[in-house]
XYZ file of C-alpha atoms in Angstrom:
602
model
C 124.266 131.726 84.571
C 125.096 131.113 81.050
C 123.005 127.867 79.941
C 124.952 125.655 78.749
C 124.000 122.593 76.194
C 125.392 120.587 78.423
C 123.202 121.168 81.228
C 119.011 120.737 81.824
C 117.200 124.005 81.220
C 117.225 126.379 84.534
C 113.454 125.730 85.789
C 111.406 128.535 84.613
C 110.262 129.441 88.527
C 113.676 130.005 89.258
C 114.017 133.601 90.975
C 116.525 134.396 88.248
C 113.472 134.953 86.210
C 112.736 138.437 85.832
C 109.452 140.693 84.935
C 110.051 143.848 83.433
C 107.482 146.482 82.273
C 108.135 148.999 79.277
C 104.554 150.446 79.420
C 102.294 152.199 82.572
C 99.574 149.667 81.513
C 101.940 146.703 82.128
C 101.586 146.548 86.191
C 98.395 144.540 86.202
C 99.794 141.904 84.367
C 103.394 141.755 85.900
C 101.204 141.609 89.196
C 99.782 137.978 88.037
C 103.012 136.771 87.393
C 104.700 137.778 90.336
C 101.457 136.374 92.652
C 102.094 133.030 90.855
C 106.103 132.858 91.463
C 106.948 133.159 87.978
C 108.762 136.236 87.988
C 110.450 138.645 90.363
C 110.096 142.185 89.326
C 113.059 144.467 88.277
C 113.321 147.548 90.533
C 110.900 149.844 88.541
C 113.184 152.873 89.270
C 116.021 150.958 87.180
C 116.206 151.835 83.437
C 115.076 148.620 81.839
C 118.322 148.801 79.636
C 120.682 148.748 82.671
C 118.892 146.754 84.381
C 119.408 143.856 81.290
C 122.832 144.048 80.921
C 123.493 143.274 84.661
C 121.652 140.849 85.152
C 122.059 139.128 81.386
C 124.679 136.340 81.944
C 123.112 135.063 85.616
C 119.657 135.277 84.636
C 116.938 131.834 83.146
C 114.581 134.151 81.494
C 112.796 137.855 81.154
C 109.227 138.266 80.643
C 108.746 141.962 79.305
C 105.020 143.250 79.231
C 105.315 145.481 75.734
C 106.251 146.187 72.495
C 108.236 143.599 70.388
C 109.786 146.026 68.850
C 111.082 148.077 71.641
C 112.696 144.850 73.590
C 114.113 143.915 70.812
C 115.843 146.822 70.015
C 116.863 146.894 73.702
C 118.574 143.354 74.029
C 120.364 143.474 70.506
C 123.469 144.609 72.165
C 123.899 141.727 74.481
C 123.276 138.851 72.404
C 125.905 136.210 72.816
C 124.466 133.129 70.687
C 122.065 130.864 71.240
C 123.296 128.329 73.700
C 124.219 130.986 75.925
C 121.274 134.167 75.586
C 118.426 133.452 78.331
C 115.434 133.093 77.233
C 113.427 136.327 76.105
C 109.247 136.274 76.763
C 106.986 139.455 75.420
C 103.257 139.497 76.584
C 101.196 142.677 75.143
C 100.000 145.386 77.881
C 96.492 143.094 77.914
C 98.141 139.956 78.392
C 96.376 138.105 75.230
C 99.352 137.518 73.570
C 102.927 135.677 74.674
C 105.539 135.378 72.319
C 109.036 133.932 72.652
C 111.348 136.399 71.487
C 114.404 134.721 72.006
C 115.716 131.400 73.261
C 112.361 129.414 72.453
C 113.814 125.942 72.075
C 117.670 125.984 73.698
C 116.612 128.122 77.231
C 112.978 126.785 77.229
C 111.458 129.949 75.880
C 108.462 128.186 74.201
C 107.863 126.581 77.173
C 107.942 128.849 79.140
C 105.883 131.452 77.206
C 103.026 128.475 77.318
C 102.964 128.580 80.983
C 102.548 132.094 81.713
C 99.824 132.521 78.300
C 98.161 129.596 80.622
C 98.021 132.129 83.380
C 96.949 134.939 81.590
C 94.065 133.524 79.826
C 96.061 134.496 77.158
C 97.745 132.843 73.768
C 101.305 131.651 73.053
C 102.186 132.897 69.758
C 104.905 130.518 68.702
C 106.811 130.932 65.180
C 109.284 128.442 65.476
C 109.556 125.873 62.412
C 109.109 122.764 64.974
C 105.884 124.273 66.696
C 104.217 125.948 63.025
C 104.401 122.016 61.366
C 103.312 120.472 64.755
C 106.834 118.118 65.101
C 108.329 117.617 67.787
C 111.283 120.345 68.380
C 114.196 118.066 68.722
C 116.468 120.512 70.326
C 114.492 120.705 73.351
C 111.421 118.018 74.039
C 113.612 115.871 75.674
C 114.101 118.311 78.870
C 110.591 117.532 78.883
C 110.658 113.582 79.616
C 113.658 114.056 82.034
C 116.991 114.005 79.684
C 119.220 116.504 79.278
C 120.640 117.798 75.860
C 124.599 116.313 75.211
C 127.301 117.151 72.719
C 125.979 117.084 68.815
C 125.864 119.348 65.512
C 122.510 121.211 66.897
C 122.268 123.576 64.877
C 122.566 121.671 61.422
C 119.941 119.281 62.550
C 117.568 122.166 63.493
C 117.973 123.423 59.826
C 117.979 120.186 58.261
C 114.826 119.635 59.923
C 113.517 122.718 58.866
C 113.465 121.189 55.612
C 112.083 118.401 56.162
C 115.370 116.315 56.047
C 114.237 113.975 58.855
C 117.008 112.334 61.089
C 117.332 108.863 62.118
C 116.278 108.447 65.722
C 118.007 105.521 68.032
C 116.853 104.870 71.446
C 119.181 103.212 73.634
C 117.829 104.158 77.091
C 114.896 106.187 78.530
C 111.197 106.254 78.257
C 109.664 105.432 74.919
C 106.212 107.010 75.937
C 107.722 109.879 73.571
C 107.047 107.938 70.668
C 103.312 108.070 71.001
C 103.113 111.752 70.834
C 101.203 113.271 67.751
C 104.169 115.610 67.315
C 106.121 112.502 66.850
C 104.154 110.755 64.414
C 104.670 113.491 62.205
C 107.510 112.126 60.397
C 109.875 111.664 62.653
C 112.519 108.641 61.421
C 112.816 105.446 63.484
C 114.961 102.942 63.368
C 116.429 101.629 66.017
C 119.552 99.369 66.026
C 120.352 101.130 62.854
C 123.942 102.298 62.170
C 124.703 105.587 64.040
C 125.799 109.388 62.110
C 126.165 112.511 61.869
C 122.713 112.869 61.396
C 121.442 110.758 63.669
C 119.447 112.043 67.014
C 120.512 109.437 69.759
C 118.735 108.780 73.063
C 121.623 106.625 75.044
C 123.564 106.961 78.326
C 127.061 106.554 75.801
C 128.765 109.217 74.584
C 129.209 109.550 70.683
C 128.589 111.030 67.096
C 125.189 112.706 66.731
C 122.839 114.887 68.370
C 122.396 113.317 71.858
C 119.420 112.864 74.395
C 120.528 111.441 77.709
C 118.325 109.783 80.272
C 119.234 110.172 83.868
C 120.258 106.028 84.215
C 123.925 105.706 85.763
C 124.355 105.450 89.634
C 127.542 106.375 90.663
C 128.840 103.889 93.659
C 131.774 105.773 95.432
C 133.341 105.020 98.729
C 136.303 107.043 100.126
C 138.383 107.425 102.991
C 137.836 109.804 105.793
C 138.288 113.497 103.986
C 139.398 112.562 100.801
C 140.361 115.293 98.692
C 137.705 117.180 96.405
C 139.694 116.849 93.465
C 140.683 112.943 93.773
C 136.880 112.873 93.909
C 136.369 114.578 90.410
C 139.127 112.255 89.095
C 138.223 109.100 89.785
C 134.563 110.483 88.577
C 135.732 111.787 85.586
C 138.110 108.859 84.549
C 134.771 106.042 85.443
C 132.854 107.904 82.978
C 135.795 108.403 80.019
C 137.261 104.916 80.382
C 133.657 103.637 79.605
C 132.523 106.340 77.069
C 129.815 107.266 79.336
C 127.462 110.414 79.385
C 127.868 112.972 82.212
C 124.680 114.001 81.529
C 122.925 109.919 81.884
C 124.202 110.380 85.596
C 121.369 110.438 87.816
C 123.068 110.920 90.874
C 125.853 109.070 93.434
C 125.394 106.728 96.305
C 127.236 105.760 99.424
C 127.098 104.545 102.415
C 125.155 106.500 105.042
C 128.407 107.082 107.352
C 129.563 108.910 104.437
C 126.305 111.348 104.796
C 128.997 114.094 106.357
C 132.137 113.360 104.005
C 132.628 117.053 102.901
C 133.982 116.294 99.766
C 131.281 114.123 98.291
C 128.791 116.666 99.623
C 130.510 118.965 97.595
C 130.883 116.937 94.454
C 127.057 116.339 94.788
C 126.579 119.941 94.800
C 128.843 120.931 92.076
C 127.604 118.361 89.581
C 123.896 118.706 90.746
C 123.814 115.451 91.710
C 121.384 113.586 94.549
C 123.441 111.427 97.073
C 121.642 108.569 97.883
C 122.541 107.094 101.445
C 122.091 103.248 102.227
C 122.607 101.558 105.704
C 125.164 99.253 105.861
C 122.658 96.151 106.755
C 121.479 97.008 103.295
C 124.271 97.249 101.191
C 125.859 93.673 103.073
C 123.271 91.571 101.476
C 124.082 92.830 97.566
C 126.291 90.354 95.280
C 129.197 92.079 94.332
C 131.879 91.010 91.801
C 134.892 92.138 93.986
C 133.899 91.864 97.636
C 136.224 92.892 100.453
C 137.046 91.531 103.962
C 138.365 94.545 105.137
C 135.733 96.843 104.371
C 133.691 94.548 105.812
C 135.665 94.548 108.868
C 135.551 98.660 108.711
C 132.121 99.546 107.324
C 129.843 96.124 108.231
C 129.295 95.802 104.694
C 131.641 93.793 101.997
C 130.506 96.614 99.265
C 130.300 100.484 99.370
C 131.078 101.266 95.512
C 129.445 98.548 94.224
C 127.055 97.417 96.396
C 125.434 101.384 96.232
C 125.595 101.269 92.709
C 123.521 98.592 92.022
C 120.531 99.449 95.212
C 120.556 102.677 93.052
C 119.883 101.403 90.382
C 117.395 99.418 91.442
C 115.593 95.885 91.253
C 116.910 95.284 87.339
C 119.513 97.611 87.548
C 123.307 95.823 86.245
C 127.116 97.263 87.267
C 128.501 98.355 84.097
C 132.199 99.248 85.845
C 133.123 97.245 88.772
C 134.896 99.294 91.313
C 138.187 100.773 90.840
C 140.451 102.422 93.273
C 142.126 105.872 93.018
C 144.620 107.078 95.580
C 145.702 110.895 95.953
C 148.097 112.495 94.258
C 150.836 115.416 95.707
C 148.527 117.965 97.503
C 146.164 115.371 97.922
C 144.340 113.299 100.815
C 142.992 109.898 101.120
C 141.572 107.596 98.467
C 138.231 106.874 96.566
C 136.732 103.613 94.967
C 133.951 104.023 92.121
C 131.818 101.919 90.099
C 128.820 102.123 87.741
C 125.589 101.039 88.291
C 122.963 100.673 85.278
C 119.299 101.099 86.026
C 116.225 99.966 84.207
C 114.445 102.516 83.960
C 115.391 106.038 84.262
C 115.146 107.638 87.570
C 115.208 111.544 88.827
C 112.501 112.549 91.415
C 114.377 115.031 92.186
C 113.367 117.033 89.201
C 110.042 115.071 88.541
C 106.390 116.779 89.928
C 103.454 115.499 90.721
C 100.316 118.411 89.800
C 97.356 116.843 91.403
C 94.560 119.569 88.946
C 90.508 119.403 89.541
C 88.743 120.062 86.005
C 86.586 121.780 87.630
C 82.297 120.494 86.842
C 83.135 120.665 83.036
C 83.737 123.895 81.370
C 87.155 125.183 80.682
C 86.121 128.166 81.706
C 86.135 127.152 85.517
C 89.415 125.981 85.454
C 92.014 127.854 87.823
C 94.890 129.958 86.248
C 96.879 127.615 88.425
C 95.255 124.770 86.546
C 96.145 125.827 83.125
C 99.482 126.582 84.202
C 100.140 123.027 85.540
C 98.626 121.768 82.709
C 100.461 123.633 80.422
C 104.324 122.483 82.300
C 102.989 118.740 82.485
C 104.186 116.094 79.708
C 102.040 113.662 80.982
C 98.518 113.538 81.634
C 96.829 110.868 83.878
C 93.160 110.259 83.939
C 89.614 109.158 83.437
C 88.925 109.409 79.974
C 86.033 111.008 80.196
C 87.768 114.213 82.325
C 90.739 114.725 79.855
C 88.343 114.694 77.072
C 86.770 118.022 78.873
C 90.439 119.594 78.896
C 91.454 117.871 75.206
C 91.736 121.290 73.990
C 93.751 122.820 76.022
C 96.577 119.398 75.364
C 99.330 120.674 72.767
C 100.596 117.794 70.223
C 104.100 117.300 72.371
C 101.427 116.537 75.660
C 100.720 113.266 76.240
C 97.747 111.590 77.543
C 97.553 108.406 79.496
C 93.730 107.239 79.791
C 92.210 104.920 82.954
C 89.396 102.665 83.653
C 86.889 104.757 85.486
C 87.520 102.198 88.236
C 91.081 102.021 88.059
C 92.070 104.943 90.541
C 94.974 103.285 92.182
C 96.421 102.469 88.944
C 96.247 105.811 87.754
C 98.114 107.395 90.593
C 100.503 104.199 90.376
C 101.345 105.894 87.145
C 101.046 109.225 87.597
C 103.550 109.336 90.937
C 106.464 106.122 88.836
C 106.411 108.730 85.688
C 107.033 111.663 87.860
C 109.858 109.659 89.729
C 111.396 109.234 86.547
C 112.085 113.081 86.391
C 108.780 114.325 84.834
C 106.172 116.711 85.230
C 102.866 114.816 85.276
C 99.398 115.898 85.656
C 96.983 113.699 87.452
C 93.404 114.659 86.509
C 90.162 114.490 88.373
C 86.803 116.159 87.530
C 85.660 118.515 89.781
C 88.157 119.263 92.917
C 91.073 116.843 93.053
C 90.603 117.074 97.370
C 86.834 116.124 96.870
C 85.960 112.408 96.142
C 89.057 112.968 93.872
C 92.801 111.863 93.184
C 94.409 113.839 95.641
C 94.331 111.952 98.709
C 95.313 108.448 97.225
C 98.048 109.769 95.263
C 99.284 111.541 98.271
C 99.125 108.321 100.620
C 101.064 106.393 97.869
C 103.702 109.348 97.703
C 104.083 109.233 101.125
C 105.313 105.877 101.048
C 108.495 106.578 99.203
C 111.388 107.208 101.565
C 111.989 111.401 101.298
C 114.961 111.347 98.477
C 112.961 109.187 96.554
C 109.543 111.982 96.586
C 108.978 113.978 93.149
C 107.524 117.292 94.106
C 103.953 117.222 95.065
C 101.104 120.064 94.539
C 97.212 119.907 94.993
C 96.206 122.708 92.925
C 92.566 124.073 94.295
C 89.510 123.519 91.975
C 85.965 124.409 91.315
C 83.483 121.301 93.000
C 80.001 120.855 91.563
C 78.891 121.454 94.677
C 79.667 124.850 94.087
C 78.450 125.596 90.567
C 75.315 123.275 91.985
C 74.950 126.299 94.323
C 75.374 128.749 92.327
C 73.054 127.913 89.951
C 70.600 127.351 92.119
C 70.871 130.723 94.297
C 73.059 130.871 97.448
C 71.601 127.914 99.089
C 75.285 127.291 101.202
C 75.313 130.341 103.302
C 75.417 127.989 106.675
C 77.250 124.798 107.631
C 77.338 122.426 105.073
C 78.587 118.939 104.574
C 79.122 116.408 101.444
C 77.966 113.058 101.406
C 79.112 110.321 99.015
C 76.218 106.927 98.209
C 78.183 104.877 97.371
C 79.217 102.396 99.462
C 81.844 100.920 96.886
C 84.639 102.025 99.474
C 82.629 102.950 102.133
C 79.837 100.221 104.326
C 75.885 101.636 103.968
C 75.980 101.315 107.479
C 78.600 103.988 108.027
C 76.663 106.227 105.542
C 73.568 105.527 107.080
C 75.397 106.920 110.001
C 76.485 109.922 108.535
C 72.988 111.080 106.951
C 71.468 110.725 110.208
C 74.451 113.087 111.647
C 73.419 115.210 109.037
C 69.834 115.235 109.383
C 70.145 115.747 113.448
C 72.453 118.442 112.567
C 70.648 120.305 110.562
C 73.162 120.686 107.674
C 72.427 121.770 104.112
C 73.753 118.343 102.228
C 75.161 117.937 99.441
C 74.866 113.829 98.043
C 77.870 112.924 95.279
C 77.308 109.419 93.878
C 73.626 109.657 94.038
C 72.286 106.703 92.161
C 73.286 104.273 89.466
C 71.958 101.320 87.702
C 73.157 98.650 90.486
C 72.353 100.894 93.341
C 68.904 102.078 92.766
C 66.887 102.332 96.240
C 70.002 103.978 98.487
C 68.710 107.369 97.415
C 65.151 107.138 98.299
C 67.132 105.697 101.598
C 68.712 108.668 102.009
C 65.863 110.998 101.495
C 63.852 109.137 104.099
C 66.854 109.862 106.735
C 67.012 113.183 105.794
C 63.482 113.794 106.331
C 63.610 112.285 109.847
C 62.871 114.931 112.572
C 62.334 117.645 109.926
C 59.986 118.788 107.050
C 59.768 117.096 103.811
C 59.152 120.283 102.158
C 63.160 121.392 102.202
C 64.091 122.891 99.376
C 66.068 120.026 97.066
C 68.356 121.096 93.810
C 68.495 118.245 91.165
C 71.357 119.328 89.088
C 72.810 117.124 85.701
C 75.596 117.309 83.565
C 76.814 120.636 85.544
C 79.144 122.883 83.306
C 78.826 120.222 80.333
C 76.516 119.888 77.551
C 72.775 119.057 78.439
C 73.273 120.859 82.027
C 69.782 120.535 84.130
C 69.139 122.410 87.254
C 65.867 121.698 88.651
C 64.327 122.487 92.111
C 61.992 120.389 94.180
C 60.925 119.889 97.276
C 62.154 116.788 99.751
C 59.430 114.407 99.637
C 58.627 114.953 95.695
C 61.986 114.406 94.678
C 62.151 112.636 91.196
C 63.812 109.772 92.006
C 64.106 108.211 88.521
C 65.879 111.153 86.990
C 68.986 110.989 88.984
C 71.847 108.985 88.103
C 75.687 108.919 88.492
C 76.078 111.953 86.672
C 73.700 114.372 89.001
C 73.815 116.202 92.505
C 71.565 115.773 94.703
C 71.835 119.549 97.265
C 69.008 118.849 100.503
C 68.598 122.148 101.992
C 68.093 122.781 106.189
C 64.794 124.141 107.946
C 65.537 127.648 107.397
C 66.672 127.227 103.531
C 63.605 128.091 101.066
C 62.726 128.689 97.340
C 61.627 132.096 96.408
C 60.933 133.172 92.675
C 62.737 130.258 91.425
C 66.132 131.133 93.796
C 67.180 128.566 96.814
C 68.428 130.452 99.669
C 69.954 129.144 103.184
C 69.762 132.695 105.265
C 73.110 132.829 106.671
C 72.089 133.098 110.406
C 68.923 130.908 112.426
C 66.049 132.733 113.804
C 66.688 134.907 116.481
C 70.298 134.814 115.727
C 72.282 138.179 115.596
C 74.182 138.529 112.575
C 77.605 140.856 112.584
């Protein structure tokens, strides 16, 4: 595809993203890319010059493990211009160093070179004037918050900017989180209400003079006869939006109602314009206040309203109808007839291209984060989280990354946040420590995801992490080579009763346990509770591991014995890891052998 300015940047895990090696040492890191769905590999029996011009005009991007010199030198011949060249990524044979080559702010290049360095281990080696003076790059951050890029002089602003001639910024629509962004605050001009120019970089749903941001935040109401012609369709689409000076690009998607689910045409428009179709039933669209109700669409559909009445539930709670509904009928060639209007919402809206990355940060030390982490981190303009935890990844966050902090107690407000922002159309990272699936975010923000209705779901990924549970273990030996099972103390969410329960489960069982939320300054006895269960039926000389601050400054990993555990040195930042009857300490190592007495291993 050629990408035009008019469109959102082609997703960098698109399969039209290709990996191409110009060296024999460049397999191993091609291999990573390809394992994380990054890339698909070029044939390697196709000469890598062929192989570019073919595949040129349809493809998002090409990530060439090599010499700069060499692809560069090979993709000379096809350039076309900016706004239409895909984007161009070169990673050295190691995989140390990523560098956008070509297309680093109009096809996402930059971007996309800081997800795969994220995945390497490696370091994105940007030299574009935006990213060296830490400003935002105002050709391109907006694909980031959900907009995509309108009509405008591009180009001069870039340069202008370059020089530190500064344009005047006017927000008419769209999130304003942008504006708290350290690359923003680096002289960026604001002054909103201001008259509009040339120079000026315009965030609006209107059409007009300057370089233009669009936030998805028109609904498109449309009812139509019974197969209505695909072209009366783009008419009376086309002719909404003109009349009112209106952004193709603000559209966020069209509505109808749900008989209309099959209409071929507006499935096709939908498609064509990459646009969701929203569906209502006709009990809800009945109850909407139109301006221009009609008996006999009442009489036909149960509903007064298609057009407008889908416009506005679209647009939601606060949205307004900025064009009530007009009628088009079909011209020579032509079937049927088609009635629009324009809803407004209040917010912008585009789950469709928003994602939810639910990332573990791992016990403490960025060195335990998952490639898959630092990728997701990387993509994400938003991250959501304790404090505390995003101050352990704070330097891995770029200056055009924002974070949101929470209240350590706050958990359903975070996800709250973390799944409306990625409804809005953008990628968001919601951070616990440790494992997101263990005492963390994962399971709440799923259960609130699940209760949006299925066109209304942002994509949704639980990306694996490192527990301290595990570095617990491993510093302490291999004391989890048999069942095993986790145990939280605090009874915040969860009655002492039931955990009561649970310990003595464990304790009858036999399992090696592992106690989260071991003590704090208003629960102080329910861990000497918990040692007495655990000691029920079985010696109190177990093996114990004490461990502190795992993976951060002032880590302590002590070992002990059941019934001399030092109670008073455990708090809310410690694991508590009770061994079983075979587990035992030996030259300062803990060790569960993995099979019982008398047991046949295989």
């Amino acid at each position: 595809m050629s990408l035009n300015p008019s469109l959102p940047a082609r997703p960098m895990t698109d399969p039209n993203c290709w990996g191409l090696g110009l060296s024999p040492a460049s397999a191993s890191v091609l291999g990573q890319l390809q394992q994380a769905r990054l890339v698909q590999l070029a044939p390697p029996e196709t000469p890598v010059a062929a192989f570019l011009a073919e595949h040129w005009d349809s493809s998002a991007a090409f990530v060439a493990v090599g010499a700069c010199g060499a692809i560069a030198r090979l993709i000379a011949p096809l350039l076309k211009g900016k706004h239409l060249d895909p984007a161009v990524v070169v990673v050295d044979p190691a995989g140390r160093f990523v560098i956008p080559l070509l297309g680093g702010h109009w096809a996402g290049g930059e971007a996309f070179s800081q997800q795969v360095a994220a995945l390497l281990g490696g370091q994105a080696v940007l030299t574009g004037s935006s990213s060296g003076t830490g400003r935002l790059a105002l050709d391109s951050f907006g694909l980031g918050w959900g907009w995509r890029r309108g009509r405008g002089p591009w180009d001069a602003l870039m340069k202008a900017a370059a020089k530190g001639q500064l344009p005047l910024i006017i927000q008419e629509t769209g999130l304003t989180l942008w504006k708290n962004l350290e690359a923003a605050a680096a002289g960026q001009a604001d002054a909103e209400g201001c008259l509009e120019d040339t120079s000026s970089l315009v965030i609006s749903h209107r059409l007009g003079d300057g370089c233009r941001w669009h936030p998805p935040s028109l609904w498109l109401g449309i009812g139509c006869e019974r197969h209505t012609s695909l072209s009366l369709l783009e008419r009376v689409v086309d002719q909404a939006l003109e009349r009112q000076q209106l952004a193709p690009e603000a559209v966020a998607g069209l509505a109808s109602v749900d008989r209309k689910g099959d209409e071929p045409a507006l499935l096709a428009l939908a498609e064509q314009r990459q646009w969701p179709l929203r569906l209502f039933k006709a009990e809800e669209l009945a109850p909407v206040v139109v301006p221009t109700p009609s008996d006999a669409v009442r009489k036909e559909m149960g509903t007064a309203s298609v057009a407008e009445a889908a416009a506005l539930l679209a647009a939601g709670p606060k949205g307004t109808l900025l064009a009530a509904k007009r009628i088009e009928h079909a011209r020579d060639f032509e079937r049927g007839a088609a009635t629009l209007a324009v809803g407004m919402a209040a917010v912008q809206w585009a789950p469709g291209q928003g994602q939810l990355h639910l990332i573990g940060s791992g016990p403490g030390r960025l060195d335990l984060l998952t490639p898959a982490a630092r990728r997701a981190l990387a993509e994400s303009t938003i991250w959501v989280g304790y404090g505390l935890y995003l101050d352990l990844l704070e330097p891995l966050r770029r200056s055009d990354q924002l974070r949101c902090d929470g209240q350590l107690t706050q958990e359903r407000q975070r996800c709250a946040l973390a799944v409306e922002l990625a409804c809005q159309g953008l990628t968001v990272a919601l951070v616990s420590s440790g494992e997101s699936g263990i005492y963390g975010m994962a399971g709440l923000a799923l259960e609130q995801w699940l209760e949006l209705t299925g066109e209304n779901r942002p994509g949704f990924t639980v990306h694996p992490g490192v527990s301290a549970l595990q570095l617990a273990a491993a510093r302490a030996g291999a004391p989890l080579m048999h069942d095993f099972c986790t145990i939280s103390l605090s009874d915040r969410l969860t009655p002492w009763a039931t955990i009561e329960q649970r310990l003595r489960a464990a304790a009858a069982g036999d399992f090696v346990v592992a106690l989260y939320n071991p003590r704090s300054l208003g629960r102080d006895w329910q861990l000497a509770r918990a040692m007495a269960l655990l000691s029920e039926g079985r010696s109190g000389r177990i093996p114990v591991v004490l461990a502190r601050q795992l993976g951060r400054a002032g880590e302590q990993v002590s070992l002990h014995v059941l019934e001399d555990l030092p109670l008073e040195q455990v708090d809310m930042l410690s694991l508590v890891l009770v061994g079983n009857s075979t587990t035992r300490l030996v030259d300062g190592k803990m060790v569960t052998p993995r099979g019982y007495p008398g047991a046949e291993l295989r």
